[in-house]
Coordinates of C-alpha atoms in Angstrom, one line a residue:
M1 CA -21.1 -12.1 -52.9
T2 CA -21.2 -12.3 -49.0
T3 CA -19.8 -14.8 -46.6
A4 CA -20.6 -15.1 -42.9
D5 CA -20.2 -17.7 -40.2
P6 CA -23.0 -20.2 -40.6
A7 CA -23.2 -20.8 -36.8
A8 CA -21.8 -19.6 -33.6
P9 CA -18.4 -21.1 -32.6
P10 CA -18.3 -23.7 -29.9
H11 CA -16.6 -21.3 -27.7
E12 CA -16.6 -17.5 -27.1
V13 CA -13.6 -15.8 -28.8
H14 CA -12.1 -12.7 -27.1
L15 CA -9.6 -10.1 -28.2
S16 CA -7.3 -8.5 -25.5
A17 CA -3.9 -7.0 -24.9
L18 CA -4.1 -4.6 -27.7
A19 CA -0.9 -2.9 -28.7
Y20 CA 0.6 -1.0 -31.6
E21 CA 3.9 0.3 -33.1
L22 CA 4.2 3.4 -35.4
G23 CA 6.7 5.0 -37.5
D24 CA 8.0 8.5 -36.9
P25 CA 5.6 11.4 -37.6
A26 CA 6.1 13.1 -41.0
D27 CA 4.3 16.2 -42.2
I28 CA 2.7 15.2 -45.4
A29 CA 3.5 18.6 -46.9
L30 CA 7.1 18.0 -46.5
L31 CA 7.2 14.5 -48.0
D32 CA 9.4 14.0 -51.1
D33 CA 6.4 12.2 -52.7
P34 CA 5.0 13.5 -56.1
G35 CA 1.9 11.5 -55.6
V36 CA 1.1 13.1 -52.3
A37 CA 2.2 16.6 -53.5
Q38 CA -0.3 16.4 -56.4
R39 CA -3.2 15.8 -54.0
L40 CA -1.8 17.8 -51.0
D41 CA -4.6 20.5 -50.9
A42 CA -7.4 17.9 -51.1
L43 CA -5.7 15.7 -48.5
T44 CA -5.3 18.6 -46.1
A45 CA -8.9 19.8 -46.7
E46 CA -10.0 16.3 -45.7
G47 CA -8.2 16.6 -42.4
L48 CA -5.0 14.6 -43.2
R49 CA -1.8 16.3 -41.8
H50 CA 0.8 13.6 -41.0
C51 CA 1.7 10.1 -41.7
R52 CA 4.2 7.6 -40.1
V53 CA 7.5 6.8 -41.7
S54 CA 9.9 4.2 -40.2
D55 CA 13.4 2.9 -41.1
R56 CA 12.4 -0.4 -39.5
S57 CA 11.2 -3.2 -41.5
A58 CA 7.7 -4.7 -41.4
P59 CA 8.8 -7.7 -39.3
Q60 CA 10.6 -5.2 -36.9
L61 CA 7.5 -3.1 -36.5
G62 CA 5.4 -6.3 -36.1
A63 CA 7.6 -7.8 -33.5
A64 CA 7.6 -4.6 -31.5
S65 CA 3.8 -4.6 -31.3
A66 CA 3.8 -8.3 -30.6
R67 CA 6.1 -7.9 -27.6
A68 CA 4.0 -5.2 -26.2
T69 CA 0.9 -7.4 -26.5
L70 CA 2.7 -10.4 -24.9
A71 CA 3.9 -8.1 -22.0
A72 CA 0.2 -7.4 -21.3
A73 CA -0.9 -11.0 -21.6
D74 CA -0.1 -12.1 -18.0
G75 CA 2.4 -14.7 -19.0
L76 CA 0.3 -16.5 -21.6
V77 CA 2.4 -18.1 -24.3
P78 CA 0.5 -18.2 -27.7
G79 CA 0.4 -21.5 -29.5
S80 CA 0.4 -19.7 -32.9
L81 CA 1.0 -16.5 -34.8
V82 CA -1.3 -15.1 -37.4
L83 CA 0.5 -12.4 -39.4
A84 CA -1.4 -10.2 -41.8
T85 CA 0.6 -8.1 -44.2
E86 CA 0.5 -6.6 -47.8
S87 CA 4.2 -5.7 -47.7
R88 CA 6.5 -7.6 -50.2
T89 CA 9.9 -6.5 -49.1
P90 CA 11.0 -8.7 -47.7
S91 CA 8.7 -11.6 -48.9
P92 CA 5.8 -12.7 -46.7
T93 CA 7.7 -15.8 -45.9
Q94 CA 10.7 -13.8 -44.7
I95 CA 8.5 -11.3 -42.8
L96 CA 6.9 -14.2 -40.9
W97 CA 10.3 -15.9 -40.0
E98 CA 11.8 -12.6 -39.0
T99 CA 8.9 -11.6 -36.9
L100 CA 8.8 -15.0 -35.1
R101 CA 12.6 -14.7 -34.5
S102 CA 12.4 -11.2 -33.2
V103 CA 9.6 -11.5 -30.8
P104 CA 11.1 -14.0 -30.0
L105 CA 8.9 -17.0 -30.7
P106 CA 11.2 -18.9 -32.9
R107 CA 9.4 -22.3 -32.4
T108 CA 5.9 -21.1 -32.6
P109 CA 3.9 -22.1 -35.8
G110 CA 2.8 -19.1 -37.9
L111 CA 0.8 -18.4 -41.0
V112 CA 0.6 -15.3 -43.2
V113 CA -2.8 -13.7 -44.3
G114 CA -3.0 -11.3 -47.2
G115 CA -4.8 -10.5 -50.3
N116 CA -7.4 -8.2 -49.1
G117 CA -5.4 -5.1 -49.1
C118 CA -6.1 -2.8 -46.2
G119 CA -9.2 -5.0 -45.4
N120 CA -7.1 -7.9 -43.9
F121 CA -8.4 -7.4 -40.4
A122 CA -11.4 -9.6 -40.7
P123 CA -9.7 -12.4 -42.7
A124 CA -6.8 -12.5 -40.3
L125 CA -9.3 -12.7 -37.4
R126 CA -11.2 -15.5 -39.0
A127 CA -7.8 -17.4 -39.5
A128 CA -6.8 -16.8 -35.9
R129 CA -10.1 -18.0 -34.7
G130 CA -9.9 -21.1 -36.8
V131 CA -6.5 -22.0 -35.4
L132 CA -7.6 -21.4 -31.9
L133 CA -10.6 -23.6 -32.1
A134 CA -9.2 -26.3 -34.3
E135 CA -6.0 -26.8 -32.4
R136 CA -7.1 -25.9 -28.9
V137 CA -4.1 -23.7 -28.3
P138 CA -4.1 -21.3 -25.2
G139 CA -4.1 -18.3 -27.5
V140 CA -3.2 -16.9 -30.9
L141 CA -1.1 -13.9 -31.3
L142 CA -2.7 -11.7 -34.1
T143 CA -0.4 -9.2 -35.7
F144 CA -0.6 -6.8 -38.5
A145 CA 2.5 -5.2 -39.9
D146 CA 3.3 -3.1 -43.1
R147 CA 5.9 -0.8 -44.3
L148 CA 5.4 1.1 -47.6
T149 CA 6.6 -0.8 -50.6
T150 CA 4.9 1.3 -53.4
P151 CA 6.3 4.4 -55.0
S152 CA 3.9 6.8 -53.3
R153 CA 2.2 7.0 -50.0
F154 CA -0.9 8.5 -51.6
M155 CA -3.7 5.8 -51.8
P156 CA -6.6 6.8 -54.2
D157 CA -9.0 4.3 -52.5
G158 CA -10.1 6.3 -49.4
D159 CA -8.2 9.4 -50.5
T160 CA -5.5 9.0 -47.8
V161 CA -1.8 8.7 -47.0
M162 CA -0.2 5.4 -46.1
S163 CA 1.8 4.9 -42.8
D164 CA 4.4 2.3 -41.7
S165 CA 2.8 0.7 -38.7
A166 CA 1.9 -2.5 -36.8
A167 CA -0.7 -3.6 -34.3
S168 CA -1.3 -6.9 -32.2
C169 CA -3.7 -8.5 -30.0
L170 CA -4.2 -11.8 -28.3
V171 CA -7.1 -14.1 -29.5
T172 CA -8.3 -16.5 -26.8
A173 CA -11.2 -19.0 -26.4
G174 CA -13.3 -17.5 -23.5
P175 CA -12.7 -14.4 -21.5
P176 CA -8.8 -14.0 -20.5
G177 CA -9.4 -12.6 -17.1
R178 CA -8.7 -9.0 -18.1
P179 CA -10.8 -6.6 -20.1
S180 CA -11.5 -7.9 -23.6
F181 CA -13.7 -7.8 -26.6
R182 CA -16.0 -10.7 -27.3
V183 CA -16.4 -11.5 -31.0
L184 CA -20.1 -11.5 -31.7
A185 CA -20.1 -11.9 -35.4
L186 CA -18.2 -11.4 -38.6
A187 CA -19.4 -10.9 -42.2
T188 CA -17.6 -10.2 -45.5
S189 CA -18.9 -9.1 -48.9
V190 CA -16.7 -9.5 -52.0
Q191 CA -16.8 -8.4 -55.5
A192 CA -13.6 -9.6 -57.1
D193 CA -14.9 -8.9 -60.6
L194 CA -15.2 -5.2 -60.1
V195 CA -12.8 -3.8 -62.7
P196 CA -11.3 -0.3 -62.4
E197 CA -13.4 1.3 -65.0
E198 CA -16.6 0.0 -63.3
R199 CA -15.4 1.2 -60.0
V200 CA -15.6 4.7 -61.2
L201 CA -19.2 4.3 -62.3
K202 CA -20.5 1.8 -59.8
G203 CA -18.2 2.3 -56.8
A204 CA -20.6 4.0 -54.3
R205 CA -23.5 1.8 -55.1
T206 CA -21.4 -1.3 -54.9
I207 CA -19.9 -0.3 -51.5
M208 CA -23.3 0.7 -50.1
K209 CA -24.9 -2.6 -51.2
A210 CA -21.9 -4.7 -50.0
V211 CA -21.7 -3.1 -46.6
R212 CA -25.5 -3.3 -46.1
E213 CA -25.5 -7.1 -47.0
A214 CA -22.7 -7.7 -44.5
L215 CA -24.6 -5.7 -41.9
S216 CA -27.8 -7.6 -42.4
R217 CA -25.8 -10.9 -41.7
I218 CA -24.3 -9.3 -38.7
N219 CA -27.7 -8.4 -37.3
G220 CA -29.0 -11.8 -38.1
S221 CA -26.2 -13.4 -36.0
I222 CA -26.0 -11.3 -32.8
P223 CA -28.2 -11.3 -29.8
E224 CA -30.4 -8.3 -29.4
P225 CA -29.6 -6.6 -32.6
E226 CA -32.0 -3.9 -31.8
R227 CA -29.4 -2.6 -29.2
G228 CA -27.3 -1.4 -32.2
F229 CA -23.7 -0.3 -31.6
D230 CA -22.1 2.3 -29.4
W231 CA -19.2 3.0 -31.6
F232 CA -18.1 2.6 -35.2
I233 CA -14.5 2.2 -36.5
T234 CA -13.2 2.1 -40.0
G235 CA -9.8 2.9 -41.6
N236 CA -8.2 6.3 -41.3
Y237 CA -9.4 7.6 -44.7
S238 CA -10.5 11.0 -45.8
G239 CA -13.3 12.7 -43.8
T240 CA -15.6 12.3 -46.8
T241 CA -14.9 8.5 -47.2
R242 CA -15.3 7.9 -43.5
R243 CA -18.6 9.7 -43.5
F244 CA -19.8 7.6 -46.5
L245 CA -18.8 4.3 -44.8
A246 CA -20.6 5.3 -41.7
T247 CA -23.8 5.9 -43.7
A248 CA -23.3 2.6 -45.4
A249 CA -23.1 0.8 -42.1
Q250 CA -26.2 2.8 -40.9
M251 CA -24.2 4.4 -38.1
P252 CA -24.7 8.0 -37.0
E253 CA -21.7 10.2 -37.6
E254 CA -21.4 11.1 -33.8
K255 CA -20.6 7.3 -33.2
A256 CA -17.9 7.1 -35.9
Y257 CA -14.7 7.2 -33.8
S258 CA -11.4 8.3 -35.6
P259 CA -9.2 10.3 -33.3
H260 CA -5.9 9.8 -35.0
H261 CA -6.4 10.1 -38.8
A262 CA -4.8 13.5 -38.9
A263 CA -1.8 12.5 -37.0
Y264 CA -1.3 8.8 -38.0
G265 CA -2.5 8.5 -41.6
H266 CA -3.8 5.2 -42.9
C267 CA -2.0 2.4 -41.1
Y268 CA -3.0 -0.4 -43.5
S269 CA -5.0 -3.2 -41.7
A270 CA -3.7 -2.1 -38.4
D271 CA -6.1 0.9 -38.2
Q272 CA -8.9 -0.9 -36.6
L273 CA -6.9 -2.3 -33.7
I274 CA -5.1 1.0 -33.2
T275 CA -8.4 2.9 -33.1
L276 CA -10.0 0.3 -30.8
A277 CA -7.0 0.6 -28.5
A278 CA -7.5 4.4 -28.4
L279 CA -11.2 4.0 -27.6
E280 CA -10.2 1.7 -24.7
A281 CA -7.4 3.9 -23.4
E282 CA -9.7 6.9 -23.3
G283 CA -12.1 5.2 -21.1
R284 CA -15.0 5.4 -23.7
L285 CA -15.9 1.7 -23.2
T286 CA -17.7 0.0 -20.4
H287 CA -18.9 -3.5 -19.9
G288 CA -21.5 -4.5 -22.6
H289 CA -20.7 -1.7 -25.0
R290 CA -20.7 -2.9 -28.6
V291 CA -18.3 -1.8 -31.4
L292 CA -18.8 -2.3 -35.1
L293 CA -15.6 -2.4 -37.1
L294 CA -15.5 -2.1 -40.9
A295 CA -12.3 -3.3 -42.6
S296 CA -12.3 -2.6 -46.4
S297 CA -10.4 -2.8 -49.6
A298 CA -11.2 -2.0 -53.3
R299 CA -13.1 -5.2 -53.6
S300 CA -13.9 -6.5 -50.2
W301 CA -15.8 -5.1 -47.2
S302 CA -15.9 -6.9 -43.7
L303 CA -17.8 -6.0 -40.6
V304 CA -16.8 -7.4 -37.2
A305 CA -19.1 -6.9 -34.2
L306 CA -17.4 -6.8 -30.9
E307 CA -18.7 -6.5 -27.3
R308 CA -16.7 -5.2 -24.4
V309 CA -16.3 -7.5 -21.5
D310 CA -15.0 -6.4 -18.0
P311 CA -14.2 -9.3 -15.7
D312 CA -15.3 -7.4 -12.6
S313 CA -18.6 -6.7 -14.3
A314 CA -19.3 -10.0 -16.0

């Protein structure tokens, strides 16, 4: 049910130059969306107020966030692009080509990661790390980009409202000479055979067990696990869902950081990078702080352990 890295990678892997791009703010009470309208009272009671709506395509959003990352990357030219998306209009292939063309990185190899719904953060990071270490490129541009392709913005899993958005970062082997996040460990639990009718009956127990198994593997892979984590980040779900996920990850509620769920809505797999960027921008991180990220979908739950690295303090 659970997968984890069997051994530490031969080089440290770092995330840096975080950036994101959002659609325009839209009051969920004013959306022409029957699915949202039917759940409006419950959504607002859970703290949701706005989502983000864009006329730009997924590749246009992704390219905008990627350009912002590269602008902060001190001239580093990535050797590859890993793009995570669940959008199907245009096709994933076209999203990749159009993103590369628009950045522009028209001659840079790329690959698309999908299949984990809003939990694509961890699989995409795993893919980016694999490319980085196997091909010895100077860096991998990791980008998440999605624009709504379903009839309604309401998402029952997590009881939230979907937003058009993108986020990017640079993945490098070793510290990049600017503030970064060292990847300490990554673990994923999957239950692909959890059918919809069982999810109603077994959902909470399954999630709790899956997250706890992943957490056990994380704690078994990182140095000084007794230090715990300073912050916890998950998707921009309802308040009830976020509190439950914090409990599953054995994180106290006061360490669960989600400053933008009311204003941004749920930004697919970009949530984690967007919230991490906010944590960084607000000065809540210092050298050595540890952050636990949870990226989840209906049948997969991934934890990523990060540690803040400031070059002047290292």
